[in-house]
Short mmCIF file of C-alpha atoms in Angstrom, two decimals:
data_model
loop_
_atom_site.label_atom_id
_atom_site.label_comp_id
_atom_site.label_asym_id
_atom_site.label_seq_id
_atom_site.Cartn_x
_atom_site.Cartn_y
_atom_site.Cartn_z
CA MET A 256 8.08 -11.86 -3.35
CA SER A 257 10.64 -9.10 -3.66
CA SER A 258 9.90 -5.78 -1.97
CA THR A 259 12.19 -3.82 -4.29
CA PRO A 260 10.14 -1.51 -6.55
CA PRO A 261 10.45 -2.54 -10.20
CA GLN A 262 11.87 -0.06 -12.68
CA SER A 263 8.95 -0.17 -15.09
CA VAL A 264 7.93 3.29 -16.28
CA PHE A 265 4.36 4.31 -16.86
CA THR A 266 3.14 7.18 -18.97
CA TYR A 267 2.71 9.94 -16.44
CA ASP A 268 2.88 10.46 -12.69
CA PRO A 269 0.87 13.45 -11.45
CA LEU A 270 2.44 13.15 -7.99
CA ASP A 271 6.02 13.36 -9.25
CA GLU A 272 7.95 15.86 -7.10
CA GLN A 273 4.76 17.21 -5.55
CA PRO A 274 4.85 18.43 -1.92
CA GLY A 275 3.40 16.01 0.60
CA THR A 276 4.62 12.94 -1.25
CA GLU A 277 7.74 12.24 0.82
CA PRO A 278 6.66 8.63 1.50
CA LEU A 279 7.05 7.94 -2.22
CA ALA A 280 10.68 9.06 -2.08
CA THR A 281 11.18 6.78 0.92
CA LEU A 282 9.52 3.99 -1.04
CA ARG A 283 11.88 4.51 -3.98
CA SER A 284 14.83 4.26 -1.59
CA GLY A 285 13.69 0.75 -0.63
CA ALA A 286 12.75 1.60 2.97
CA LEU A 287 9.38 -0.10 2.67
CA LEU A 288 8.39 -0.20 6.35
CA SER A 289 9.20 3.46 6.87
CA ALA A 290 7.35 4.50 3.70
CA VAL A 291 4.12 2.85 4.85
CA ASP A 292 4.53 4.37 8.33
CA GLN A 293 5.06 7.86 6.90
CA ALA A 294 2.05 7.48 4.60
CA ASN A 295 -0.16 6.34 7.48
CA ASP A 296 1.00 9.26 9.63
CA ALA A 297 0.36 11.73 6.80
CA ALA A 298 -3.19 10.46 6.33
CA ASP A 299 -3.81 10.70 10.07
CA ALA A 300 -2.49 14.27 10.20
CA ALA A 301 -4.49 15.51 7.21
CA GLN A 302 -8.02 14.87 8.45
CA ASP A 303 -8.97 18.58 8.52
CA ASP A 304 -7.69 19.40 5.01
CA TRP A 305 -9.51 17.55 2.24
CA TYR A 306 -6.90 18.28 -0.44
CA ALA A 307 -4.02 17.05 1.72
CA LEU A 308 -6.12 14.07 2.79
CA ALA A 309 -6.92 13.16 -0.82
CA ARG A 310 -3.24 13.34 -1.75
CA SER A 311 -2.32 11.34 1.35
CA ALA A 312 -4.85 8.66 0.38
CA ALA A 313 -3.28 8.44 -3.08
CA VAL A 314 0.18 8.10 -1.56
CA LEU A 315 -0.98 5.60 1.04
CA GLY A 316 -2.55 3.45 -1.66
CA ARG A 317 0.77 3.22 -3.46
CA THR A 318 2.76 2.36 -0.36
CA GLN A 319 0.22 -0.22 0.78
CA TYR A 320 0.29 -1.84 -2.64
CA ARG A 321 4.07 -1.99 -2.67
CA SER A 322 3.96 -3.45 0.84
CA GLY A 323 1.82 -6.23 -0.57
CA ASP A 324 -1.76 -5.62 0.49
CA ALA A 325 -3.90 -4.85 -2.54
CA GLU A 326 -7.09 -4.56 -0.50
CA LEU A 327 -5.72 -1.85 1.79
CA ALA A 328 -4.34 -0.17 -1.32
CA VAL A 329 -7.61 -0.12 -3.24
CA ALA A 330 -9.48 1.20 -0.20
CA ALA A 331 -7.10 4.17 -0.15
CA TYR A 332 -7.36 4.69 -3.91
CA ASP A 333 -11.16 4.64 -3.72
CA GLN A 334 -11.07 7.20 -0.92
CA ALA A 335 -8.77 9.47 -2.92
CA VAL A 336 -11.16 9.32 -5.89
CA ARG A 337 -14.13 10.16 -3.65
CA LEU A 338 -12.36 13.12 -2.03
CA TYR A 339 -11.16 14.62 -5.30
CA ASN A 340 -14.51 14.00 -6.99
CA ASP A 341 -16.59 15.43 -4.15
CA ASN A 342 -14.48 18.59 -4.07
CA SER A 343 -13.70 18.95 -7.77
CA ARG A 344 -15.68 22.18 -8.14
CA ALA A 345 -13.66 23.77 -5.34
CA MET A 346 -10.35 23.23 -7.14
CA GLY A 347 -10.73 25.94 -9.78
CA ARG A 348 -8.57 25.68 -12.90
CA GLY A 349 -5.00 26.29 -11.72
CA ALA A 350 -1.99 24.01 -11.45
CA ASP A 351 -3.26 22.48 -8.19
CA ALA A 352 -6.55 21.62 -9.88
CA ALA A 353 -4.76 19.94 -12.78
CA THR A 354 -2.61 17.92 -10.38
CA GLY A 355 -5.61 16.99 -8.25
CA LEU A 356 -7.77 15.89 -11.17
CA ALA A 357 -4.89 13.99 -12.77
CA THR A 358 -4.30 12.23 -9.44
CA LEU A 359 -8.01 11.34 -9.38
CA VAL A 360 -7.64 9.73 -12.83
CA ASP A 361 -4.50 7.88 -11.74
CA CYS A 362 -6.15 6.53 -8.59
CA ALA A 363 -9.30 5.58 -10.48
CA GLY A 364 -7.19 3.61 -12.94
CA ARG A 365 -5.29 1.81 -10.19
CA ALA A 366 -8.54 1.08 -8.33
CA MET A 367 -10.06 -0.29 -11.54
CA LEU A 368 -7.14 -2.68 -12.00
CA LEU A 369 -7.34 -3.97 -8.44
CA HIS A 370 -11.12 -4.33 -8.40
CA HIS A 371 -10.91 -6.22 -11.68
CA ARG A 372 -8.19 -8.51 -10.35
CA GLN A 373 -10.28 -9.30 -7.27
CA GLY A 374 -13.35 -10.08 -9.40
CA ARG A 375 -15.34 -6.94 -8.54
CA ARG A 376 -16.30 -6.07 -12.09
CA LYS A 377 -18.99 -3.50 -11.28
CA LEU A 378 -16.64 -1.56 -9.01
CA ALA A 379 -13.94 -1.74 -11.69
CA ASP A 380 -16.39 -0.30 -14.24
CA SER A 381 -17.44 2.44 -11.82
CA ALA A 382 -13.84 3.41 -11.18
CA PHE A 383 -13.19 3.68 -14.92
CA ASP A 384 -16.31 5.79 -15.44
CA ALA A 385 -15.23 8.21 -12.69
CA GLY A 386 -11.76 8.53 -14.15
CA ARG A 387 -12.95 8.88 -17.75
CA LEU A 388 -15.02 11.98 -17.01
CA PHE A 389 -12.03 13.88 -15.67
CA ALA A 390 -9.52 12.43 -18.13
CA GLU A 391 -11.62 13.79 -20.99
CA PHE A 392 -11.99 17.15 -19.25
CA LEU A 393 -8.22 17.43 -18.79
CA ALA A 394 -7.53 16.38 -22.39
CA GLY A 395 -9.92 19.04 -23.61
CA ASN A 396 -7.85 21.57 -21.68
CA GLY A 397 -4.50 20.48 -23.08
CA LEU A 398 -3.38 17.79 -20.59
CA THR A 399 -3.67 14.49 -22.48
CA ALA A 400 -1.36 12.26 -20.41
CA PRO A 401 -4.06 11.21 -17.86
CA ALA A 402 -6.32 10.07 -20.72
CA SER A 403 -3.51 7.99 -22.23
CA GLN A 404 -2.86 6.56 -18.79
CA LEU A 405 -6.47 5.55 -18.17
CA LEU A 406 -7.00 4.24 -21.69
CA GLY A 407 -3.97 1.97 -21.51
CA ARG A 408 -5.03 0.54 -18.18
CA ARG A 409 -8.58 -0.05 -19.40
CA ALA A 410 -7.28 -1.73 -22.53
CA ALA A 411 -5.23 -4.09 -20.36
CA VAL A 412 -8.38 -5.06 -18.45
CA LEU A 413 -10.52 -5.54 -21.55
CA GLN A 414 -7.82 -7.64 -23.18
CA ARG A 415 -8.43 -10.19 -20.41
CA THR A 416 -12.21 -10.08 -20.51
CA GLY A 417 -12.59 -10.16 -24.29
CA GLN A 418 -14.73 -7.02 -24.22
CA PRO A 419 -14.53 -4.61 -27.17
CA ARG A 420 -12.09 -1.75 -26.76
CA ASN A 421 -13.83 0.79 -28.98
CA GLY A 422 -15.78 3.70 -27.57
CA LEU A 423 -13.76 3.99 -24.35
CA LEU A 424 -13.07 7.70 -24.77
CA ASP A 425 -14.56 10.50 -26.80
CA PRO A 426 -13.28 10.30 -30.42
CA GLU A 427 -11.95 13.86 -30.25
CA VAL A 428 -9.94 12.96 -27.16
CA LEU A 429 -8.64 9.79 -28.78
CA SER A 430 -7.34 11.78 -31.73
CA LEU A 431 -5.11 13.74 -29.34
CA LEU A 432 -3.44 10.72 -27.75
CA ALA A 433 -0.13 9.13 -28.71
CA PRO A 434 -0.56 5.37 -29.28
CA GLN A 435 2.87 4.61 -27.79
CA ASP A 436 1.81 6.19 -24.49
CA THR A 437 -1.28 4.01 -24.34
CA LEU A 438 0.72 0.90 -25.14
CA ARG A 439 3.34 1.74 -22.54
CA GLU A 440 0.64 2.20 -19.93
CA ALA A 441 -1.07 -1.08 -20.81
CA THR A 442 2.24 -2.93 -20.53
CA TRP A 443 2.87 -1.33 -17.13
CA ALA A 444 -0.64 -2.23 -15.92
CA VAL A 445 -0.17 -5.90 -16.77
CA ALA A 446 3.25 -6.20 -15.15
CA GLU A 447 2.51 -4.13 -12.07
CA TYR A 448 -1.12 -4.86 -11.27
CA LEU A 449 -2.59 -7.71 -13.27
CA GLU A 450 0.19 -10.31 -13.14
CA PRO A 451 2.24 -9.67 -9.99
CA PRO A 452 3.89 -12.71 -8.39
CA GLY A 453 2.97 -14.11 -4.98
CA PRO A 454 -0.05 -13.40 -2.75
CA ARG A 455 -1.16 -9.77 -2.91
CA THR A 456 -3.75 -9.64 -0.14
CA LEU A 457 -3.60 -10.54 3.53
CA ALA A 458 -6.25 -13.21 2.97
CA GLY A 459 -4.11 -14.71 0.21
CA ALA A 460 -1.04 -14.59 2.41
CA LEU A 461 -2.79 -16.40 5.25
CA ARG A 462 -3.98 -19.08 2.85
CA ALA A 463 -0.46 -19.48 1.49
CA ILE A 464 0.92 -20.12 4.97
CA ARG A 465 -2.10 -22.25 5.95
CA ALA A 466 -2.73 -20.13 9.01
CA GLU A 467 -6.11 -18.61 8.15
CA LYS A 468 -7.84 -20.53 10.97
CA GLN A 469 -5.30 -19.61 13.64
CA PRO A 470 -6.81 -17.23 16.23
CA TRP A 471 -4.09 -14.63 15.70
CA ALA A 472 -4.63 -14.79 11.94
CA THR A 473 -8.39 -14.31 12.12
CA ASP A 474 -7.86 -11.38 14.49
CA LEU A 475 -5.28 -9.84 12.17
CA ALA A 476 -7.59 -10.24 9.17
CA ARG A 477 -10.47 -8.71 11.11
CA ALA A 478 -8.34 -5.73 12.15
CA LEU A 479 -7.20 -5.01 8.59
CA THR A 480 -10.35 -5.84 6.64
CA VAL A 481 -11.79 -2.96 4.64
CA ASP A 482 -15.22 -2.52 3.13
CA GLY A 483 -14.90 -0.64 -0.13
CA GLY A 484 -18.63 -0.63 -0.68
CA HIS A 485 -19.32 1.88 2.10
CA LYS A 486 -18.25 5.47 1.57
CA ASP A 487 -17.65 6.21 5.25
CA ALA A 488 -15.97 2.92 6.17
CA PRO A 489 -12.47 3.33 7.67
CA TRP A 490 -9.87 3.01 4.91
CA SER A 491 -6.63 3.64 6.78
CA PRO A 492 -5.19 1.54 9.63
CA THR A 493 -4.73 4.74 11.61
CA LEU A 494 -8.48 5.27 11.45
CA ARG A 495 -9.34 1.71 12.45
CA GLY A 496 -6.91 1.59 15.37
CA SER A 497 -4.70 -1.27 16.44
CA HIS A 498 -5.40 -4.48 18.28
CA LEU A 499 -2.52 -5.22 20.60
CA LEU A 500 -3.73 -8.39 22.29
CA PHE A 501 -3.13 -10.76 19.37
CA LEU A 502 0.05 -9.16 18.03
CA PRO A 503 2.60 -11.11 20.17
CA ASP A 504 1.28 -14.48 18.95
CA ALA A 505 1.19 -13.20 15.38
CA ALA A 506 4.70 -11.77 15.50
CA ARG A 507 6.06 -14.93 17.10
CA ALA A 508 4.52 -17.11 14.38
CA VAL A 509 6.15 -15.08 11.60
CA SER A 510 9.52 -14.92 13.36
CA ARG A 511 9.61 -18.70 13.76
CA ALA A 512 8.55 -19.52 10.21
CA LEU A 513 10.22 -16.97 8.00
CA GLY A 514 13.74 -18.35 8.05
CA ASP A 515 12.70 -21.91 7.23
CA THR A 516 10.13 -21.33 4.47
CA THR A 517 10.52 -20.87 0.73
CA GLY A 518 8.35 -20.20 -2.32
CA THR A 519 4.82 -18.87 -2.10
CA ALA A 520 4.59 -19.65 1.61
CA ALA A 521 7.62 -17.45 2.26
CA ASP A 522 5.96 -14.64 0.30
CA GLY A 523 2.90 -15.10 2.51
CA TRP A 524 4.94 -14.88 5.71
CA ARG A 525 6.68 -11.73 4.46
CA LEU A 526 3.42 -9.97 3.69
CA THR A 527 1.91 -11.09 6.99
CA GLY A 528 4.97 -9.89 8.88
CA ARG A 529 4.80 -6.46 7.27
CA GLU A 530 1.12 -6.20 8.23
CA ILE A 531 1.89 -7.07 11.85
CA HIS A 532 4.66 -4.49 11.93
CA MET A 533 2.22 -1.92 10.55
CA CYS A 534 -0.19 -2.66 13.38
CA TYR A 535 2.62 -2.16 15.88
CA SER A 536 3.75 1.09 14.26
CA VAL A 537 0.17 2.41 14.27
CA ALA A 538 -0.18 1.51 17.94
CA SER A 539 3.10 3.22 18.72
CA GLY A 540 2.11 6.36 16.84
CA ARG A 541 -1.20 6.52 18.66
CA GLY A 542 0.47 6.19 22.07
CA GLU A 543 -1.03 2.78 22.78
CA LEU A 544 2.39 1.30 23.51
CA HIS A 545 3.43 4.04 25.90
CA HIS A 546 2.93 1.87 28.99
CA ALA A 547 3.00 -1.51 27.22
CA LEU A 548 6.19 -1.40 25.18
CA SER A 549 8.04 -3.68 27.59
CA ASP A 550 5.35 -6.33 27.03
CA HIS A 551 5.67 -6.18 23.25
CA ALA A 552 9.28 -5.20 22.51
CA GLU A 553 10.49 -8.82 22.47
CA TYR A 554 7.91 -9.86 19.87
CA TRP A 555 7.99 -6.72 17.71
CA GLY A 556 11.77 -6.75 17.83
CA GLY A 557 11.92 -10.44 16.94
CA LEU A 558 9.65 -9.78 13.97
CA LEU A 559 11.84 -6.90 12.74
CA LEU A 560 14.94 -9.05 13.07
CA ALA A 561 13.30 -11.91 11.14
CA LEU A 562 12.17 -9.54 8.38
CA GLY A 563 15.61 -7.95 8.22
CA ARG A 564 17.43 -11.27 7.98
CA ASP A 565 15.01 -12.44 5.32
CA ALA A 566 15.64 -9.27 3.32
CA LEU A 567 19.40 -9.83 3.59
CA ARG A 568 19.04 -13.39 2.30
CA ALA A 569 17.05 -12.05 -0.63
CA GLY A 570 19.71 -9.44 -1.39
CA ASN A 571 17.39 -6.55 -0.51
CA THR A 572 19.86 -4.41 1.43
CA PRO A 573 17.67 -1.25 1.63
CA LEU A 574 14.82 -3.17 3.24
CA ALA A 575 17.22 -4.94 5.60
CA ALA A 576 18.62 -1.55 6.63
CA ASP A 577 15.08 -0.23 7.16
CA CYS A 578 14.28 -3.18 9.43
CA GLY A 579 17.56 -2.62 11.26
CA GLY A 580 16.76 1.04 11.84
CA TRP A 581 13.35 0.18 13.26
CA LEU A 582 14.86 -2.52 15.47
CA ARG A 583 17.59 -0.27 16.86
CA GLY A 584 15.05 2.44 17.57
CA LEU A 585 12.81 -0.05 19.37
CA LEU A 586 15.70 -1.32 21.49
CA THR A 587 16.46 2.23 22.56
CA GLN A 588 12.84 3.03 23.36
CA ALA A 589 12.44 -0.15 25.41
CA LEU A 590 15.37 0.57 27.73
CA PRO A 591 16.17 -0.62 30.38
CA HIS A 592 14.30 -3.86 29.60
CA THR A 593 16.47 -4.58 26.58
CA LEU A 594 19.57 -4.44 28.80
CA ILE A 595 18.16 -6.72 31.48
CA ALA A 596 16.16 -9.39 29.67
CA PRO A 597 17.93 -12.24 27.82
CA TRP A 598 15.91 -11.54 24.69
CA GLY A 599 17.29 -8.00 24.69
CA GLN A 600 20.83 -9.25 24.23
CA GLU A 601 19.73 -11.53 21.41
CA LEU A 602 18.00 -8.68 19.62
CA ARG A 603 20.97 -6.32 20.10
CA THR A 604 23.29 -8.95 18.61
CA GLY A 605 20.90 -9.44 15.72
CA ALA A 606 20.61 -5.70 15.12
CA GLU A 607 24.38 -5.46 14.72
CA GLN A 608 24.13 -7.94 11.84
CA LEU A 609 21.72 -5.73 9.90
CA PRO A 610 23.05 -2.85 7.78
CA ASP A 611 22.72 0.75 8.89
#
């Protein structure tokens, strides 16, 4: 599964060039690991500002989805919808309100697609209903792009279920929409969300590599499992915390397997490796590795090297460079252990093979 963002264009992006969306620029550059890390940090830092937190949840959902975990992504999208919806009356009617409500519609549409793909039809319907209310409100006030966006995504879902596609939006709103925008959005929804290649959840990745019963795998799944049915359930890894004890075994398993595996299993190892790295980066950001980095640097570093080499083999130079940057930073932070231990020399040699 390639980590390079596809070039498909959807109808409208309410977050385009908005402040606080720097992780999306990082994502477009191909630095996937850094984008997810930035998005996690932004969500963690925005807890006292609901508008910033809602935007951060929308951004985190996108980076998590591009990283490969649709369940972490939909948890963030659902949270963004809740935050914008619960505070919609406080937004007024200015440019920030239009951006916020359009982002709500966008996240509701993405959540609908993911819930549908995972077989949660009632949650998919609920997400559409939440988005429709605000899409129609925006269209009635001159901003029709969110309605086209939501309609196209819903049409893509209904095409697969055989449900009728009439009556999705108010007839007056429908008369304002350009059919080509709806079609473009439906095409994007199918390619991006409904028919993506490879495993797109951690559970699917663990099944693909036949490791779901390994202790480290069950611990990893438990640490990253989200419960979208509960409003107050943790939705971001920074809120759930990290679990350091099982990470060395998990990182070692990925590092050993990634270079010798192809096909769907290789996609599963890649996704699993990115999840393990995310746990390590969360732990590092929370200070949990301050006195334990020397115990984990060999395994985290080996994982980064394996991911970087795999990206090089796949021709994904930006991701390989991102892995190399993380690895070189880790080697510096773990001094003097990386100068003394034999594994340190191996990792330094490997880091020199990855692009800057």
